[in-house]
């Protein structure tokens, strides 16, 4: 399986660095963010390394990653109350870990201003 050396999320996805696992299957690993912005803040990462959403991610894998989102929402009990899905990409969006990841945020009321939800603010 393709991993990138010294990539934090490659190591987390393959159990080399501990994390609070929420869900796992053959293609993705989901775990709680270490610095949660909301009561629910889970990250979904592919087990194969891609730098970001623009890194020629195969369609079936991209679909699988996003189809995992409602599963996480169900496991976290926020499917009815709602949730926000965020994919920071590049410098302007403050992407800090360069392994593709999808943030699933919920468990409380968020502002309508989506870009306001950043962990570096
Ligand atoms: P980004 O800013 O790249 O979209 O998001 C990276 C996220 O990874 C941040 O929300 C940050 O809190 C989280 N994060 C960084 N290092 C770790 C870690 O070692 N463990 C976990 N669980 N989350 C991390
Ligand atoms: Zn990686």
mmCIF file of N, CA and C and ligand atoms in Angstrom:
data_model
loop_
_atom_site.group_PDB
_atom_site.id
_atom_site.type_symbol
_atom_site.label_atom_id
_atom_site.label_comp_id
_atom_site.label_asym_id
_atom_site.label_seq_id
_atom_site.Cartn_x
_atom_site.Cartn_y
_atom_site.Cartn_z
ATOM 1 N N UNK A 1 0.848 -1.217 0.000
ATOM 2 C CA UNK A 1 0.000 0.000 0.000
ATOM 3 C C UNK A 1 0.869 1.247 0.000
ATOM 4 N N UNK A 2 0.541 2.213 -0.840
ATOM 5 C CA UNK A 2 1.394 3.391 -1.004
ATOM 6 C C UNK A 2 1.261 4.356 0.162
ATOM 7 N N UNK A 3 2.378 4.551 0.836
ATOM 8 C CA UNK A 3 2.418 5.552 1.886
ATOM 9 C C UNK A 3 3.577 6.492 1.584
ATOM 10 N N UNK A 4 3.570 7.655 2.249
ATOM 11 C CA UNK A 4 4.655 8.610 2.063
ATOM 12 C C UNK A 4 5.442 8.659 3.366
ATOM 13 N N UNK A 5 6.747 8.623 3.240
ATOM 14 C CA UNK A 5 7.573 8.629 4.443
ATOM 15 C C UNK A 5 7.392 9.926 5.217
ATOM 16 N N UNK A 6 7.385 9.799 6.530
ATOM 17 C CA UNK A 6 7.258 10.956 7.407
ATOM 18 C C UNK A 6 5.943 11.690 7.249
ATOM 19 N N UNK A 7 4.922 11.013 6.724
ATOM 20 C CA UNK A 7 3.592 11.641 6.657
ATOM 21 C C UNK A 7 2.797 11.221 7.887
ATOM 22 N N UNK A 8 2.365 12.222 8.649
ATOM 23 C CA UNK A 8 1.641 11.973 9.898
ATOM 24 C C UNK A 8 0.387 11.121 9.680
ATOM 25 N N UNK A 9 -0.414 11.479 8.665
ATOM 26 C CA UNK A 9 -1.680 10.759 8.482
ATOM 27 C C UNK A 9 -1.476 9.384 7.858
ATOM 28 N N UNK A 10 -0.394 9.162 7.099
ATOM 29 C CA UNK A 10 -0.061 7.797 6.684
ATOM 30 C C UNK A 10 0.191 6.945 7.927
ATOM 31 N N UNK A 11 0.941 7.508 8.865
ATOM 32 C CA UNK A 11 1.277 6.754 10.078
ATOM 33 C C UNK A 11 0.040 6.495 10.928
ATOM 34 N N UNK A 12 -0.835 7.481 11.057
ATOM 35 C CA UNK A 12 -2.074 7.292 11.823
ATOM 36 C C UNK A 12 -2.957 6.249 11.138
ATOM 37 N N UNK A 13 -3.100 6.354 9.804
ATOM 38 C CA UNK A 13 -3.986 5.443 9.064
ATOM 39 C C UNK A 13 -3.516 3.999 9.153
ATOM 40 N N UNK A 14 -2.218 3.803 9.370
ATOM 41 C CA UNK A 14 -1.675 2.445 9.438
ATOM 42 C C UNK A 14 -1.311 2.035 10.859
ATOM 43 N N UNK A 15 -1.804 2.808 11.840
ATOM 44 C CA UNK A 15 -1.679 2.407 13.236
ATOM 45 C C UNK A 15 -0.295 2.584 13.831
ATOM 46 N N UNK A 16 0.571 3.326 13.128
ATOM 47 C CA UNK A 16 1.927 3.532 13.660
ATOM 48 C C UNK A 16 1.974 4.658 14.681
ATOM 49 N N UNK A 17 0.972 5.532 14.612
ATOM 50 C CA UNK A 17 0.794 6.582 15.626
ATOM 51 C C UNK A 17 -0.628 6.419 16.144
ATOM 52 N N UNK A 18 -0.819 6.415 17.478
ATOM 53 C CA UNK A 18 -2.151 6.167 18.018
ATOM 54 C C UNK A 18 -3.136 7.301 17.715
ATOM 55 N N UNK A 19 -4.397 6.923 17.619
ATOM 56 C CA UNK A 19 -5.462 7.902 17.407
ATOM 57 C C UNK A 19 -6.757 7.301 17.919
ATOM 58 N N UNK A 20 -7.770 8.146 18.063
ATOM 59 C CA UNK A 20 -9.090 7.660 18.503
ATOM 60 C C UNK A 20 -9.895 7.258 17.282
ATOM 61 N N UNK A 21 -9.860 5.953 16.999
ATOM 62 C CA UNK A 21 -10.517 5.450 15.784
ATOM 63 C C UNK A 21 -12.033 5.549 15.874
ATOM 64 N N UNK A 22 -12.634 6.015 14.779
ATOM 65 C CA UNK A 22 -14.090 6.092 14.680
ATOM 66 C C UNK A 22 -14.601 5.025 13.718
ATOM 67 N N UNK A 23 -13.848 4.774 12.659
ATOM 68 C CA UNK A 23 -14.289 3.855 11.600
ATOM 69 C C UNK A 23 -13.072 3.457 10.766
ATOM 70 N N UNK A 24 -13.125 2.240 10.224
ATOM 71 C CA UNK A 24 -12.040 1.808 9.343
ATOM 72 C C UNK A 24 -12.583 0.767 8.378
ATOM 73 N N UNK A 25 -12.132 0.834 7.143
ATOM 74 C CA UNK A 25 -12.371 -0.266 6.211
ATOM 75 C C UNK A 25 -11.113 -0.419 5.343
ATOM 76 N N UNK A 26 -11.255 -1.136 4.244
ATOM 77 C CA UNK A 26 -10.089 -1.429 3.411
ATOM 78 C C UNK A 26 -9.434 -0.161 2.844
ATOM 79 N N UNK A 27 -10.238 0.879 2.636
ATOM 80 C CA UNK A 27 -9.754 2.045 1.898
ATOM 81 C C UNK A 27 -9.550 3.304 2.729
ATOM 82 N N UNK A 28 -10.293 3.424 3.834
ATOM 83 C CA UNK A 28 -10.229 4.659 4.612
ATOM 84 C C UNK A 28 -10.065 4.379 6.099
ATOM 85 N N UNK A 29 -9.575 5.396 6.792
ATOM 86 C CA UNK A 29 -9.459 5.366 8.250
ATOM 87 C C UNK A 29 -10.033 6.692 8.755
ATOM 88 N N UNK A 30 -10.869 6.637 9.782
ATOM 89 C CA UNK A 30 -11.469 7.850 10.345
ATOM 90 C C UNK A 30 -11.159 7.918 11.827
ATOM 91 N N UNK A 31 -10.802 9.112 12.280
ATOM 92 C CA UNK A 31 -10.359 9.271 13.670
ATOM 93 C C UNK A 31 -10.697 10.673 14.147
ATOM 94 N N UNK A 32 -10.781 10.834 15.462
ATOM 95 C CA UNK A 32 -11.119 12.133 16.027
ATOM 96 C C UNK A 32 -9.940 13.091 15.939
ATOM 97 N N UNK A 33 -10.264 14.341 15.577
ATOM 98 C CA UNK A 33 -9.237 15.385 15.495
ATOM 99 C C UNK A 33 -8.665 15.648 16.891
ATOM 100 N N UNK A 34 -7.362 15.855 16.959
ATOM 101 C CA UNK A 34 -6.685 16.073 18.238
ATOM 102 C C UNK A 34 -7.025 17.442 18.839
ATOM 103 N N UNK A 35 -7.473 18.349 17.977
ATOM 104 C CA UNK A 35 -7.787 19.717 18.411
ATOM 105 C C UNK A 35 -9.194 20.078 17.912
ATOM 106 N N UNK A 36 -10.226 19.466 18.538
ATOM 107 C CA UNK A 36 -11.567 19.571 17.959
ATOM 108 C C UNK A 36 -12.128 20.992 17.972
ATOM 109 N N UNK A 37 -12.732 21.367 16.827
ATOM 110 C CA UNK A 37 -13.373 22.676 16.706
ATOM 111 C C UNK A 37 -14.819 22.621 17.146
ATOM 112 N N UNK A 38 -15.356 21.422 17.196
ATOM 113 C CA UNK A 38 -16.760 21.203 17.536
ATOM 114 C C UNK A 38 -16.826 19.949 18.404
ATOM 115 N N UNK A 39 -17.966 19.744 19.105
ATOM 116 C CA UNK A 39 -18.083 18.520 19.920
ATOM 117 C C UNK A 39 -17.799 17.248 19.106
ATOM 118 N N UNK A 40 -18.234 17.237 17.840
ATOM 119 C CA UNK A 40 -17.836 16.160 16.936
ATOM 120 C C UNK A 40 -16.891 16.739 15.894
ATOM 121 N N UNK A 41 -15.699 16.190 15.809
ATOM 122 C CA UNK A 41 -14.732 16.611 14.788
ATOM 123 C C UNK A 41 -13.900 15.388 14.424
ATOM 124 N N UNK A 42 -14.301 14.774 13.338
ATOM 125 C CA UNK A 42 -13.658 13.537 12.879
ATOM 126 C C UNK A 42 -13.015 13.781 11.524
ATOM 127 N N UNK A 43 -11.877 13.158 11.308
ATOM 128 C CA UNK A 43 -11.169 13.252 10.035
ATOM 129 C C UNK A 43 -11.244 11.904 9.326
ATOM 130 N N UNK A 44 -11.513 11.952 8.031
ATOM 131 C CA UNK A 44 -11.497 10.738 7.201
ATOM 132 C C UNK A 44 -10.313 10.848 6.256
ATOM 133 N N UNK A 45 -9.466 9.836 6.244
ATOM 134 C CA UNK A 45 -8.313 9.848 5.337
ATOM 135 C C UNK A 45 -8.289 8.554 4.521
ATOM 136 N N UNK A 46 -7.852 8.653 3.252
ATOM 137 C CA UNK A 46 -7.590 7.416 2.501
ATOM 138 C C UNK A 46 -6.338 6.737 3.046
ATOM 139 N N UNK A 47 -6.292 5.407 2.985
ATOM 140 C CA UNK A 47 -5.106 4.693 3.476
ATOM 141 C C UNK A 47 -3.915 4.870 2.544
ATOM 142 N N UNK A 48 -4.197 5.101 1.264
ATOM 143 C CA UNK A 48 -3.138 5.430 0.305
ATOM 144 C C UNK A 48 -2.912 6.934 0.362
ATOM 145 N N UNK A 49 -1.662 7.356 0.230
ATOM 146 C CA UNK A 49 -1.335 8.775 0.350
ATOM 147 C C UNK A 49 -1.702 9.572 -0.902
ATOM 148 N N UNK A 50 -2.472 10.651 -0.707
ATOM 149 C CA UNK A 50 -2.651 11.709 -1.712
ATOM 150 C C UNK A 50 -2.443 13.024 -0.987
ATOM 151 N N UNK A 51 -1.769 13.959 -1.632
ATOM 152 C CA UNK A 51 -1.446 15.225 -0.961
ATOM 153 C C UNK A 51 -2.701 16.025 -0.619
ATOM 154 N N UNK A 52 -3.632 16.053 -1.578
ATOM 155 C CA UNK A 52 -4.851 16.859 -1.376
ATOM 156 C C UNK A 52 -5.890 16.427 -2.398
ATOM 157 N N UNK A 53 -7.012 17.134 -2.432
ATOM 158 C CA UNK A 53 -8.139 16.734 -3.291
ATOM 159 C C UNK A 53 -7.793 16.866 -4.773
ATOM 160 N N UNK A 54 -6.742 17.622 -5.086
ATOM 161 C CA UNK A 54 -6.340 17.832 -6.471
ATOM 162 C C UNK A 54 -5.245 16.882 -6.942
ATOM 163 N N UNK A 55 -4.950 15.867 -6.151
ATOM 164 C CA UNK A 55 -3.812 14.976 -6.409
ATOM 165 C C UNK A 55 -4.226 13.719 -7.196
ATOM 166 N N UNK A 56 -5.036 13.931 -8.252
ATOM 167 C CA UNK A 56 -5.443 12.827 -9.136
ATOM 168 C C UNK A 56 -5.948 11.605 -8.357
ATOM 169 N N UNK A 57 -6.869 11.870 -7.460
ATOM 170 C CA UNK A 57 -7.473 10.804 -6.658
ATOM 171 C C UNK A 57 -8.449 10.032 -7.552
ATOM 172 N N UNK A 58 -8.338 8.703 -7.608
ATOM 173 C CA UNK A 58 -9.260 7.932 -8.458
ATOM 174 C C UNK A 58 -10.726 8.160 -8.060
ATOM 175 N N UNK A 59 -11.603 8.160 -9.057
ATOM 176 C CA UNK A 59 -13.021 8.429 -8.809
ATOM 177 C C UNK A 59 -13.628 7.491 -7.775
ATOM 178 N N UNK A 60 -13.289 6.207 -7.872
ATOM 179 C CA UNK A 60 -13.929 5.268 -6.940
ATOM 180 C C UNK A 60 -13.473 5.523 -5.504
ATOM 181 N N UNK A 61 -12.210 5.884 -5.337
ATOM 182 C CA UNK A 61 -11.737 6.189 -3.986
ATOM 183 C C UNK A 61 -12.366 7.486 -3.477
ATOM 184 N N UNK A 62 -12.428 8.508 -4.343
ATOM 185 C CA UNK A 62 -13.040 9.776 -3.926
ATOM 186 C C UNK A 62 -14.483 9.537 -3.508
ATOM 187 N N UNK A 63 -15.198 8.738 -4.308
ATOM 188 C CA UNK A 63 -16.589 8.414 -3.960
ATOM 189 C C UNK A 63 -16.667 7.693 -2.633
ATOM 190 N N UNK A 64 -15.754 6.779 -2.419
ATOM 191 C CA UNK A 64 -15.765 6.008 -1.178
ATOM 192 C C UNK A 64 -15.508 6.903 0.032
ATOM 193 N N UNK A 65 -14.562 7.822 -0.117
ATOM 194 C CA UNK A 65 -14.265 8.744 0.991
ATOM 195 C C UNK A 65 -15.528 9.531 1.359
ATOM 196 N N UNK A 66 -16.202 10.070 0.339
ATOM 197 C CA UNK A 66 -17.374 10.900 0.638
ATOM 198 C C UNK A 66 -18.576 10.068 1.062
ATOM 199 N N UNK A 67 -18.665 8.840 0.581
ATOM 200 C CA UNK A 67 -19.738 7.965 1.069
ATOM 201 C C UNK A 67 -19.512 7.539 2.511
ATOM 202 N N UNK A 68 -18.289 7.711 2.986
ATOM 203 C CA UNK A 68 -18.002 7.407 4.393
ATOM 204 C C UNK A 68 -18.542 8.498 5.319
ATOM 205 N N UNK A 69 -18.734 9.696 4.775
ATOM 206 C CA UNK A 69 -19.172 10.820 5.623
ATOM 207 C C UNK A 69 -20.472 10.515 6.369
ATOM 208 N N UNK A 70 -21.555 10.102 5.677
ATOM 209 C CA UNK A 70 -22.789 9.811 6.436
ATOM 210 C C UNK A 70 -22.639 8.657 7.418
ATOM 211 N N UNK A 71 -21.728 7.743 7.148
ATOM 212 C CA UNK A 71 -21.484 6.665 8.119
ATOM 213 C C UNK A 71 -20.914 7.239 9.409
ATOM 214 N N UNK A 72 -19.984 8.180 9.258
ATOM 215 C CA UNK A 72 -19.402 8.826 10.440
ATOM 216 C C UNK A 72 -20.494 9.595 11.188
ATOM 217 N N UNK A 73 -21.312 10.317 10.419
ATOM 218 C CA UNK A 73 -22.402 11.089 11.041
ATOM 219 C C UNK A 73 -23.323 10.166 11.831
ATOM 220 N N UNK A 74 -23.609 9.003 11.280
ATOM 221 C CA UNK A 74 -24.459 8.031 11.980
ATOM 222 C C UNK A 74 -23.781 7.528 13.252
ATOM 223 N N UNK A 75 -22.520 7.148 13.127
ATOM 224 C CA UNK A 75 -21.783 6.623 14.290
ATOM 225 C C UNK A 75 -21.683 7.661 15.401
ATOM 226 N N UNK A 76 -21.602 8.936 15.017
ATOM 227 C CA UNK A 76 -21.465 10.023 15.984
ATOM 228 C C UNK A 76 -22.813 10.592 16.434
ATOM 229 N N UNK A 77 -23.907 10.101 15.834
ATOM 230 C CA UNK A 77 -25.238 10.540 16.255
ATOM 231 C C UNK A 77 -25.600 11.958 15.843
ATOM 232 N N UNK A 78 -25.047 12.413 14.709
ATOM 233 C CA UNK A 78 -25.330 13.779 14.259
ATOM 234 C C UNK A 78 -26.010 13.803 12.889
ATOM 235 N N UNK A 79 -26.525 12.666 12.463
ATOM 236 C CA UNK A 79 -27.123 12.649 11.126
ATOM 237 C C UNK A 79 -28.382 13.506 11.064
ATOM 238 N N UNK A 80 -29.145 13.581 12.172
ATOM 239 C CA UNK A 80 -30.372 14.388 12.177
ATOM 240 C C UNK A 80 -30.076 15.853 12.464
ATOM 241 N N UNK A 81 -29.178 16.116 13.388
ATOM 242 C CA UNK A 81 -28.893 17.501 13.795
ATOM 243 C C UNK A 81 -28.100 18.255 12.732
ATOM 244 N N UNK A 82 -27.336 17.536 11.938
ATOM 245 C CA UNK A 82 -26.595 18.153 10.838
ATOM 246 C C UNK A 82 -25.104 18.209 11.092
ATOM 247 N N UNK A 83 -24.397 18.437 10.018
ATOM 248 C CA UNK A 83 -22.936 18.463 10.120
ATOM 249 C C UNK A 83 -22.354 19.218 8.932
ATOM 250 N N UNK A 84 -21.123 19.594 9.070
ATOM 251 C CA UNK A 84 -20.397 20.316 8.010
ATOM 252 C C UNK A 84 -19.214 19.470 7.568
ATOM 253 N N UNK A 85 -19.002 19.454 6.249
ATOM 254 C CA UNK A 85 -17.909 18.683 5.666
ATOM 255 C C UNK A 85 -16.923 19.669 5.048
ATOM 256 N N UNK A 86 -15.665 19.542 5.401
ATOM 257 C CA UNK A 86 -14.679 20.546 5.003
ATOM 258 C C UNK A 86 -13.409 19.846 4.498
ATOM 259 N N UNK A 87 -12.872 20.348 3.402
ATOM 260 C CA UNK A 87 -11.619 19.812 2.869
ATOM 261 C C UNK A 87 -10.686 20.985 2.590
ATOM 262 N N UNK A 88 -9.809 21.277 3.512
ATOM 263 C CA UNK A 88 -8.859 22.371 3.312
ATOM 264 C C UNK A 88 -7.817 21.944 2.281
ATOM 265 N N UNK A 89 -7.549 22.844 1.344
ATOM 266 C CA UNK A 89 -6.629 22.517 0.250
ATOM 267 C C UNK A 89 -5.697 23.693 -0.006
ATOM 268 N N UNK A 90 -4.423 23.497 0.290
ATOM 269 C CA UNK A 90 -3.433 24.526 0.008
ATOM 270 C C UNK A 90 -3.347 25.615 1.069
ATOM 271 N N UNK A 91 -2.467 26.553 0.800
ATOM 272 C CA UNK A 91 -2.100 27.562 1.797
ATOM 273 C C UNK A 91 -3.250 28.481 2.196
ATOM 274 N N UNK A 92 -4.000 29.006 1.207
ATOM 275 C CA UNK A 92 -5.061 29.953 1.546
ATOM 276 C C UNK A 92 -6.114 29.318 2.451
ATOM 277 N N UNK A 93 -6.287 28.021 2.320
ATOM 278 C CA UNK A 93 -7.269 27.318 3.148
ATOM 279 C C UNK A 93 -6.650 26.774 4.434
ATOM 280 N N UNK A 94 -5.355 27.086 4.642
ATOM 281 C CA UNK A 94 -4.651 26.645 5.857
ATOM 282 C C UNK A 94 -4.563 25.127 5.975
ATOM 283 N N UNK A 95 -4.382 24.440 4.845
ATOM 284 C CA UNK A 95 -4.121 22.997 4.952
ATOM 285 C C UNK A 95 -2.791 22.813 5.659
ATOM 286 N N UNK A 96 -2.806 22.090 6.776
ATOM 287 C CA UNK A 96 -1.585 21.951 7.562
ATOM 288 C C UNK A 96 -1.001 20.549 7.491
ATOM 289 N N UNK A 97 -1.820 19.574 7.157
ATOM 290 C CA UNK A 97 -1.317 18.212 6.979
ATOM 291 C C UNK A 97 -1.545 17.837 5.513
ATOM 292 N N UNK A 98 -0.467 17.528 4.811
ATOM 293 C CA UNK A 98 -0.561 17.346 3.362
ATOM 294 C C UNK A 98 -0.760 15.881 2.997
ATOM 295 N N UNK A 99 -1.803 15.329 3.601
ATOM 296 C CA UNK A 99 -2.368 14.023 3.249
ATOM 297 C C UNK A 99 -3.871 14.284 3.215
ATOM 298 N N UNK A 100 -4.488 14.038 2.058
ATOM 299 C CA UNK A 100 -5.919 14.336 1.889
ATOM 300 C C UNK A 100 -6.750 13.890 3.094
ATOM 301 N N UNK A 101 -7.561 14.806 3.611
ATOM 302 C CA UNK A 101 -8.451 14.458 4.720
ATOM 303 C C UNK A 101 -9.712 15.286 4.657
ATOM 304 N N UNK A 102 -10.802 14.666 5.081
ATOM 305 C CA UNK A 102 -12.114 15.311 5.102
ATOM 306 C C UNK A 102 -12.503 15.521 6.555
ATOM 307 N N UNK A 103 -12.787 16.781 6.905
ATOM 308 C CA UNK A 103 -13.258 17.084 8.252
ATOM 309 C C UNK A 103 -14.772 16.890 8.302
ATOM 310 N N UNK A 104 -15.264 16.207 9.331
ATOM 311 C CA UNK A 104 -16.699 16.118 9.590
ATOM 312 C C UNK A 104 -16.937 16.783 10.942
ATOM 313 N N UNK A 105 -17.696 17.882 10.907
ATOM 314 C CA UNK A 105 -17.880 18.725 12.093
ATOM 315 C C UNK A 105 -19.352 18.782 12.470
ATOM 316 N N UNK A 106 -19.646 18.675 13.762
ATOM 317 C CA UNK A 106 -21.042 18.771 14.183
ATOM 318 C C UNK A 106 -21.170 18.684 15.692
ATOM 319 N N UNK A 107 -22.421 18.458 16.119
ATOM 320 C CA UNK A 107 -22.688 18.351 17.550
ATOM 321 C C UNK A 107 -23.003 19.680 18.193
ATOM 322 N N UNK A 108 -23.187 20.722 17.382
ATOM 323 C CA UNK A 108 -23.529 22.047 17.892
ATOM 324 C C UNK A 108 -23.782 22.966 16.720
ATOM 325 N N UNK A 109 -24.383 24.121 17.013
ATOM 326 C CA UNK A 109 -24.736 25.070 15.949
ATOM 327 C C UNK A 109 -23.486 25.792 15.457
ATOM 328 N N UNK A 110 -23.304 25.807 14.153
ATOM 329 C CA UNK A 110 -22.175 26.524 13.546
ATOM 330 C C UNK A 110 -22.668 27.805 12.886
ATOM 331 N N UNK A 111 -21.747 28.712 12.607
ATOM 332 C CA UNK A 111 -22.126 29.918 11.877
ATOM 333 C C UNK A 111 -22.330 29.568 10.407
ATOM 334 N N UNK A 112 -23.034 30.468 9.687
ATOM 335 C CA UNK A 112 -23.238 30.243 8.252
ATOM 336 C C UNK A 112 -21.953 30.478 7.470
ATOM 337 N N UNK A 113 -21.022 31.172 8.088
ATOM 338 C CA UNK A 113 -19.800 31.576 7.421
ATOM 339 C C UNK A 113 -18.771 30.454 7.499
ATOM 340 N N UNK A 114 -18.847 29.543 6.572
ATOM 341 C CA UNK A 114 -18.037 28.335 6.625
ATOM 342 C C UNK A 114 -16.538 28.594 6.770
ATOM 343 N N UNK A 115 -15.966 29.555 6.016
ATOM 344 C CA UNK A 115 -14.513 29.730 6.161
ATOM 345 C C UNK A 115 -14.091 30.168 7.553
ATOM 346 N N UNK A 116 -15.031 30.619 8.364
ATOM 347 C CA UNK A 116 -14.671 31.026 9.728
ATOM 348 C C UNK A 116 -14.238 29.832 10.559
ATOM 349 N N UNK A 117 -14.602 28.639 10.107
ATOM 350 C CA UNK A 117 -14.253 27.453 10.886
ATOM 351 C C UNK A 117 -12.862 26.992 10.470
ATOM 352 N N UNK A 118 -11.862 27.547 11.120
ATOM 353 C CA UNK A 118 -10.481 27.118 10.875
ATOM 354 C C UNK A 118 -9.803 26.914 12.207
ATOM 355 N N UNK A 119 -8.899 25.969 12.253
ATOM 356 C CA UNK A 119 -8.267 25.681 13.540
ATOM 357 C C UNK A 119 -7.130 26.634 13.848
ATOM 358 N N UNK A 120 -6.681 27.400 12.852
ATOM 359 C CA UNK A 120 -5.562 28.317 13.109
ATOM 360 C C UNK A 120 -6.026 29.713 13.491
ATOM 361 N N UNK A 121 -7.332 29.931 13.473
ATOM 362 C CA UNK A 121 -7.857 31.282 13.702
ATOM 363 C C UNK A 121 -7.518 31.763 15.101
HETATM 364 P P1 LIG B 1 -5.946 20.843 8.052
HETATM 365 O O1 LIG B 1 -5.685 22.160 8.683
HETATM 366 O O2 LIG B 1 -4.726 20.309 7.334
HETATM 367 O O3 LIG B 1 -7.181 20.828 7.194
HETATM 368 O O4 LIG B 1 -6.307 19.855 9.215
HETATM 369 C C1 LIG B 1 -5.391 19.064 9.901
HETATM 370 C C2 LIG B 1 -6.077 18.608 11.160
HETATM 371 O O5 LIG B 1 -5.311 17.575 11.735
HETATM 372 C C3 LIG B 1 -6.200 19.710 12.217
HETATM 373 O O6 LIG B 1 -7.570 19.900 12.527
HETATM 374 C C4 LIG B 1 -5.399 19.160 13.403
HETATM 375 O O7 LIG B 1 -5.980 19.452 14.642
HETATM 376 C C5 LIG B 1 -5.371 17.677 13.125
HETATM 377 N N1 LIG B 1 -4.196 16.998 13.639
HETATM 378 C C6 LIG B 1 -2.890 17.405 13.519
HETATM 379 N N2 LIG B 1 -2.071 16.512 14.100
HETATM 380 C C7 LIG B 1 -2.863 15.520 14.592
HETATM 381 C C8 LIG B 1 -2.568 14.310 15.305
HETATM 382 O O8 LIG B 1 -1.425 13.954 15.600
HETATM 383 N N3 LIG B 1 -3.642 13.539 15.665
HETATM 384 C C9 LIG B 1 -4.925 13.888 15.350
HETATM 385 N N4 LIG B 1 -5.898 13.065 15.755
HETATM 386 N N5 LIG B 1 -5.222 15.013 14.678
HETATM 387 C C10 LIG B 1 -4.202 15.821 14.299
HETATM 388 ZN ZN1 LIG B 2 0.240 10.327 3.866
#
